[in-house]
Amino acid sequence: MNVIVARNYEEMSQTASRMIEEQITKKPDTVLGLATGGTPLGTYKELIKGYKEDRADFRHIRTINLDEYVGLAPEHPQSYRYFMNHHLFQFINIDLEHTHIPFGKTEELEQECKRYENVIDRIGPPDLQLLGIGENGHIGFNEPGTSFDSETHIVHLTESTREANARFFESMEYVPTKAITMGIRSILKSRKIVLLASGERKAEAILRLIQGELDEQFPASSLKSHDDITLLVDEDAYKKVQRKG
Ligand code: F6R
């Protein structure tokens, strides 16, 4: 596991964006695995800047996102499709047809999971998968207890995850209770994985990820079985590791 410690959020975001730009320059038809949430926002801003400054050309890339809320239509402002369109896709030269996100507004949830896993196998796996991490160690929406053998599936969100995400909704009652997520096995299919973490709130999870064992109660620990994983964290997220080490 490579570990890169950036001074702060800005430096972490710039480093992540440079890694993605290098990947796209090396392989213009790169498949990128993308995440939503607060952590990658800075990376997306830097990528948009990179596009404007001619450092990155997204014309031939394809993207596969990790997850989507069940019940939210793509045009819902809190859906992950809306998030990606408004924080990245609309500002770069990507063909929206090349961007893939699970479709949450369907009754046929099992079928949608199968369809999405097929997308990963047909278009992917991602050459580079960007991940965030939950305070409880979740990756994608794979909560503690998820099998390391899981492929794309439906999850019931834990109260702690719903509370953490409530900041984006009008009130707690609007936070969906279910989501579609790539499974742990789907994520591990990626050729290279870069996990981002910023801020003290993530320090305990980063400590456990670096020093703990493989444990299905801590989904991010599954990454330890992958042979190309980079942790790109800022000093605040790395605090507890440094204190012990
Ligand atoms: C989002 C996702 C989640 C987040 C995680 C951290 O697509 O898959 O696992 O990466 O919840 O979220 P933030 O970055 O908001 O702290």
Short mmCIF file of C-alpha atoms and ligand atoms in Angstrom, two decimals:
data_model
loop_
_atom_site.label_atom_id
_atom_site.label_comp_id
_atom_site.label_asym_id
_atom_site.label_seq_id
_atom_site.Cartn_x
_atom_site.Cartn_y
_atom_site.Cartn_z
CA MET A 1 0.00 0.00 0.00
CA ASN A 2 1.52 3.35 -1.05
CA VAL A 3 0.79 6.22 1.31
CA ILE A 4 1.06 9.85 0.26
CA VAL A 5 0.52 12.48 2.94
CA ALA A 6 -0.39 15.91 1.60
CA ARG A 7 -0.14 19.02 3.74
CA ASN A 8 -3.81 19.89 3.42
CA TYR A 9 -7.00 19.38 1.42
CA GLU A 10 -5.85 21.59 -1.46
CA GLU A 11 -2.56 19.73 -1.87
CA MET A 12 -4.36 16.38 -1.66
CA SER A 13 -6.80 17.48 -4.37
CA GLN A 14 -4.04 18.77 -6.64
CA THR A 15 -2.07 15.54 -6.27
CA ALA A 16 -5.15 13.40 -7.04
CA SER A 17 -5.96 15.50 -10.07
CA ARG A 18 -2.37 15.23 -11.37
CA MET A 19 -2.50 11.44 -11.00
CA ILE A 20 -5.69 11.35 -13.05
CA GLU A 21 -4.28 13.70 -15.69
CA GLU A 22 -1.18 11.50 -16.01
CA GLN A 23 -3.37 8.43 -16.36
CA ILE A 24 -5.46 10.06 -19.12
CA THR A 25 -2.37 11.33 -20.94
CA LYS A 26 -0.85 7.85 -20.85
CA LYS A 27 -4.10 6.17 -21.94
CA PRO A 28 -6.59 8.56 -23.61
CA ASP A 29 -9.41 5.98 -23.46
CA THR A 30 -8.94 5.46 -19.72
CA VAL A 31 -11.86 4.13 -17.70
CA LEU A 32 -12.13 6.19 -14.52
CA GLY A 33 -13.99 5.00 -11.44
CA LEU A 34 -15.44 8.01 -9.66
CA ALA A 35 -16.88 8.81 -6.25
CA THR A 36 -19.20 11.51 -4.93
CA GLY A 37 -19.27 13.19 -1.50
CA GLY A 38 -17.30 16.10 -0.10
CA THR A 39 -13.82 14.61 -0.41
CA PRO A 40 -13.38 14.48 -4.21
CA LEU A 41 -14.90 17.93 -4.84
CA GLY A 42 -11.48 19.62 -4.77
CA THR A 43 -10.09 16.99 -7.13
CA TYR A 44 -12.93 17.66 -9.58
CA LYS A 45 -12.27 21.42 -9.39
CA GLU A 46 -8.62 20.78 -10.21
CA LEU A 47 -9.56 18.50 -13.11
CA ILE A 48 -11.79 21.23 -14.55
CA LYS A 49 -8.86 23.64 -14.22
CA GLY A 50 -6.60 21.08 -15.90
CA TYR A 51 -9.05 20.83 -18.78
CA LYS A 52 -9.21 24.62 -19.17
CA GLU A 53 -5.43 24.81 -19.10
CA ASP A 54 -5.16 22.04 -21.70
CA ARG A 55 -3.59 19.47 -19.43
CA ALA A 56 -6.40 16.95 -19.81
CA ASP A 57 -8.59 15.77 -22.65
CA PHE A 58 -11.63 13.77 -21.58
CA ARG A 59 -13.02 13.12 -25.06
CA HIS A 60 -12.25 9.40 -25.08
CA ILE A 61 -12.52 8.50 -21.44
CA ARG A 62 -15.37 6.60 -19.85
CA THR A 63 -16.45 6.85 -16.24
CA ILE A 64 -18.12 4.44 -13.85
CA ASN A 65 -19.47 5.83 -10.58
CA LEU A 66 -19.64 3.84 -7.40
CA ASP A 67 -23.18 4.36 -6.25
CA GLU A 68 -26.56 6.08 -6.35
CA TYR A 69 -29.47 6.59 -3.97
CA VAL A 70 -32.55 4.44 -4.55
CA GLY A 71 -35.65 6.49 -5.36
CA LEU A 72 -33.94 9.63 -6.64
CA ALA A 73 -34.30 10.50 -10.32
CA PRO A 74 -31.17 11.70 -12.20
CA GLU A 75 -32.48 15.28 -12.15
CA HIS A 76 -32.99 15.28 -8.36
CA PRO A 77 -30.45 17.76 -6.91
CA GLN A 78 -29.29 15.25 -4.30
CA SER A 79 -28.86 12.36 -6.73
CA TYR A 80 -25.30 11.35 -7.50
CA ARG A 81 -25.98 11.71 -11.22
CA TYR A 82 -26.88 15.36 -10.63
CA PHE A 83 -23.79 15.77 -8.43
CA MET A 84 -21.45 14.45 -11.13
CA ASN A 85 -23.05 16.47 -13.90
CA HIS A 86 -22.90 19.67 -11.86
CA HIS A 87 -19.50 19.28 -10.24
CA LEU A 88 -17.55 17.79 -13.12
CA PHE A 89 -19.11 16.51 -16.32
CA GLN A 90 -20.70 19.73 -17.55
CA PHE A 91 -17.38 21.59 -17.30
CA ILE A 92 -15.18 19.16 -19.26
CA ASN A 93 -15.28 17.68 -22.74
CA ILE A 94 -16.80 14.37 -21.78
CA ASP A 95 -19.60 12.70 -23.70
CA LEU A 96 -22.40 12.06 -21.16
CA GLU A 97 -23.06 8.78 -22.97
CA HIS A 98 -19.65 7.70 -21.71
CA THR A 99 -20.57 8.29 -18.07
CA HIS A 100 -22.15 5.52 -16.03
CA ILE A 101 -23.98 5.76 -12.73
CA PRO A 102 -26.53 3.29 -11.35
CA PHE A 103 -30.13 4.29 -12.05
CA GLY A 104 -31.87 4.73 -8.71
CA LYS A 105 -35.40 5.55 -9.83
CA THR A 106 -36.56 2.06 -10.69
CA GLU A 107 -38.74 -0.67 -9.23
CA GLU A 108 -36.52 -3.29 -10.87
CA LEU A 109 -33.68 -2.97 -8.42
CA GLU A 110 -32.22 -6.45 -8.81
CA GLN A 111 -32.21 -6.07 -12.56
CA GLU A 112 -30.49 -2.70 -12.27
CA CYS A 113 -27.76 -4.23 -10.10
CA LYS A 114 -27.14 -6.94 -12.72
CA ARG A 115 -27.14 -4.38 -15.52
CA TYR A 116 -24.60 -2.26 -13.69
CA GLU A 117 -22.24 -5.13 -12.90
CA ASN A 118 -22.36 -5.93 -16.62
CA VAL A 119 -21.41 -2.33 -17.40
CA ILE A 120 -18.37 -2.74 -15.13
CA ASP A 121 -17.37 -5.95 -16.90
CA ARG A 122 -18.08 -4.68 -20.41
CA ILE A 123 -16.64 -1.15 -20.16
CA GLY A 124 -14.36 -1.53 -17.19
CA PRO A 125 -12.88 -2.44 -14.97
CA PRO A 126 -11.63 1.05 -14.14
CA ASP A 127 -7.97 1.70 -14.88
CA LEU A 128 -8.06 4.02 -11.90
CA GLN A 129 -10.74 4.02 -9.22
CA LEU A 130 -11.10 7.01 -6.92
CA LEU A 131 -12.55 6.25 -3.49
CA GLY A 132 -13.54 8.14 -0.37
CA ILE A 133 -13.97 6.47 3.01
CA GLY A 134 -16.71 6.70 5.62
CA GLU A 135 -15.91 7.21 9.28
CA ASN A 136 -17.07 3.62 9.84
CA GLY A 137 -14.80 2.38 7.05
CA HIS A 138 -17.44 2.14 4.34
CA ILE A 139 -16.33 2.35 0.71
CA GLY A 140 -18.98 3.04 -1.90
CA PHE A 141 -22.07 2.36 0.20
CA ASN A 142 -20.66 -0.93 1.46
CA GLU A 143 -21.40 -0.71 5.15
CA PRO A 144 -19.70 -2.79 7.88
CA GLY A 145 -20.64 -6.45 7.53
CA THR A 146 -20.77 -6.41 3.70
CA SER A 147 -19.26 -9.54 2.20
CA PHE A 148 -15.91 -9.04 0.48
CA ASP A 149 -17.41 -11.20 -2.30
CA SER A 150 -20.20 -8.74 -3.05
CA GLU A 151 -20.93 -7.34 -6.50
CA THR A 152 -23.33 -4.46 -7.27
CA HIS A 153 -26.17 -4.70 -4.78
CA ILE A 154 -28.84 -2.86 -2.81
CA VAL A 155 -27.93 -1.61 0.65
CA HIS A 156 -29.98 -0.36 3.56
CA LEU A 157 -28.13 2.72 4.77
CA THR A 158 -27.14 2.78 8.43
CA GLU A 159 -28.38 5.65 10.59
CA SER A 160 -24.82 6.97 10.94
CA THR A 161 -24.37 7.16 7.16
CA ARG A 162 -27.79 8.77 6.72
CA GLU A 163 -26.92 11.32 9.41
CA ALA A 164 -23.53 12.03 7.81
CA ASN A 165 -25.28 12.67 4.47
CA ALA A 166 -28.21 14.62 5.94
CA ARG A 167 -26.22 17.84 5.49
CA PHE A 168 -27.04 17.70 1.79
CA PHE A 169 -30.82 17.32 2.33
CA GLU A 170 -33.50 19.61 3.70
CA SER A 171 -33.98 17.35 6.70
CA MET A 172 -33.26 13.80 7.82
CA GLU A 173 -36.62 12.46 6.61
CA TYR A 174 -35.63 13.18 2.99
CA VAL A 175 -32.41 11.15 3.17
CA PRO A 176 -33.04 7.92 1.25
CA THR A 177 -32.90 4.68 3.20
CA LYS A 178 -31.48 2.57 0.40
CA ALA A 179 -28.79 2.83 -2.24
CA ILE A 180 -27.32 0.85 -5.12
CA THR A 181 -23.59 0.35 -4.78
CA MET A 182 -20.77 -1.41 -6.50
CA GLY A 183 -19.81 -4.28 -4.19
CA ILE A 184 -16.41 -4.87 -2.64
CA ARG A 185 -15.52 -7.43 -5.30
CA SER A 186 -16.64 -5.02 -8.05
CA ILE A 187 -14.40 -2.29 -6.60
CA LEU A 188 -11.42 -4.61 -6.27
CA LYS A 189 -11.64 -5.42 -10.00
CA SER A 190 -10.13 -1.97 -10.67
CA ARG A 191 -6.52 -1.96 -11.88
CA LYS A 192 -5.42 0.85 -9.60
CA ILE A 193 -7.21 2.34 -6.60
CA VAL A 194 -6.63 5.75 -5.03
CA LEU A 195 -8.38 6.35 -1.72
CA LEU A 196 -8.70 9.96 -0.60
CA ALA A 197 -9.23 11.08 2.99
CA SER A 198 -9.14 14.54 4.47
CA GLY A 199 -9.70 15.94 7.93
CA GLU A 200 -9.56 14.73 11.49
CA ARG A 201 -12.96 13.03 11.24
CA LYS A 202 -11.32 10.39 9.04
CA ALA A 203 -8.22 9.91 11.22
CA GLU A 204 -9.54 6.89 13.14
CA ALA A 205 -10.60 5.14 9.93
CA ILE A 206 -7.19 5.78 8.33
CA LEU A 207 -5.41 4.44 11.42
CA ARG A 208 -7.52 1.28 11.31
CA LEU A 209 -7.02 0.91 7.56
CA ILE A 210 -3.24 1.11 7.86
CA GLN A 211 -2.77 -0.89 11.04
CA GLY A 212 -5.77 -3.21 11.19
CA GLU A 213 -6.37 -6.68 9.76
CA LEU A 214 -8.71 -7.72 6.93
CA ASP A 215 -12.12 -7.53 8.56
CA GLU A 216 -15.59 -7.53 6.99
CA GLN A 217 -16.70 -5.24 9.83
CA PHE A 218 -14.38 -2.63 8.32
CA PRO A 219 -15.05 -2.63 4.56
CA ALA A 220 -12.03 -0.51 3.56
CA SER A 221 -9.71 -3.20 4.95
CA SER A 222 -10.60 -5.27 1.85
CA LEU A 223 -8.30 -2.92 -0.08
CA LYS A 224 -5.33 -4.53 1.64
CA SER A 225 -5.76 -7.53 -0.66
CA HIS A 226 -5.34 -5.32 -3.78
CA ASP A 227 -1.86 -4.95 -5.22
CA ASP A 228 -2.06 -1.36 -6.47
CA ILE A 229 -3.58 0.83 -3.82
CA THR A 230 -2.56 4.36 -2.93
CA LEU A 231 -3.81 6.18 0.15
CA LEU A 232 -3.72 9.89 -0.55
CA VAL A 233 -4.52 11.64 2.70
CA ASP A 234 -3.94 15.02 4.28
CA GLU A 235 -2.06 15.56 7.53
CA ASP A 236 -5.25 15.81 9.59
CA ALA A 237 -6.50 12.44 8.35
CA TYR A 238 -3.04 10.93 9.02
CA LYS A 239 -2.73 12.39 12.51
CA LYS A 240 -3.37 9.24 14.53
CA VAL A 241 -0.98 7.13 12.46
CA GLN A 242 1.82 9.60 13.05
CA ARG A 243 1.10 9.81 16.77
CA LYS A 244 1.49 6.04 17.16
CA GLY A 245 4.32 5.53 14.68
C1 F6R B 1 -19.59 8.29 -2.46
C2 F6R B 1 -19.18 7.14 -1.67
C3 F6R B 1 -18.92 7.20 -0.21
C4 F6R B 1 -18.07 8.39 0.22
C5 F6R B 1 -17.87 8.40 1.73
C6 F6R B 1 -17.10 9.63 2.21
O1 F6R B 1 -19.74 7.94 -3.83
O2 F6R B 1 -19.07 6.11 -2.25
O3 F6R B 1 -18.28 6.01 0.20
O4 F6R B 1 -16.83 8.34 -0.44
O5 F6R B 1 -19.12 8.40 2.37
O6 F6R B 1 -17.88 10.77 1.98
P1 F6R B 1 -17.30 12.24 2.15
O7 F6R B 1 -16.28 12.41 1.07
O8 F6R B 1 -18.48 13.16 1.96
O9 F6R B 1 -16.70 12.31 3.52
#
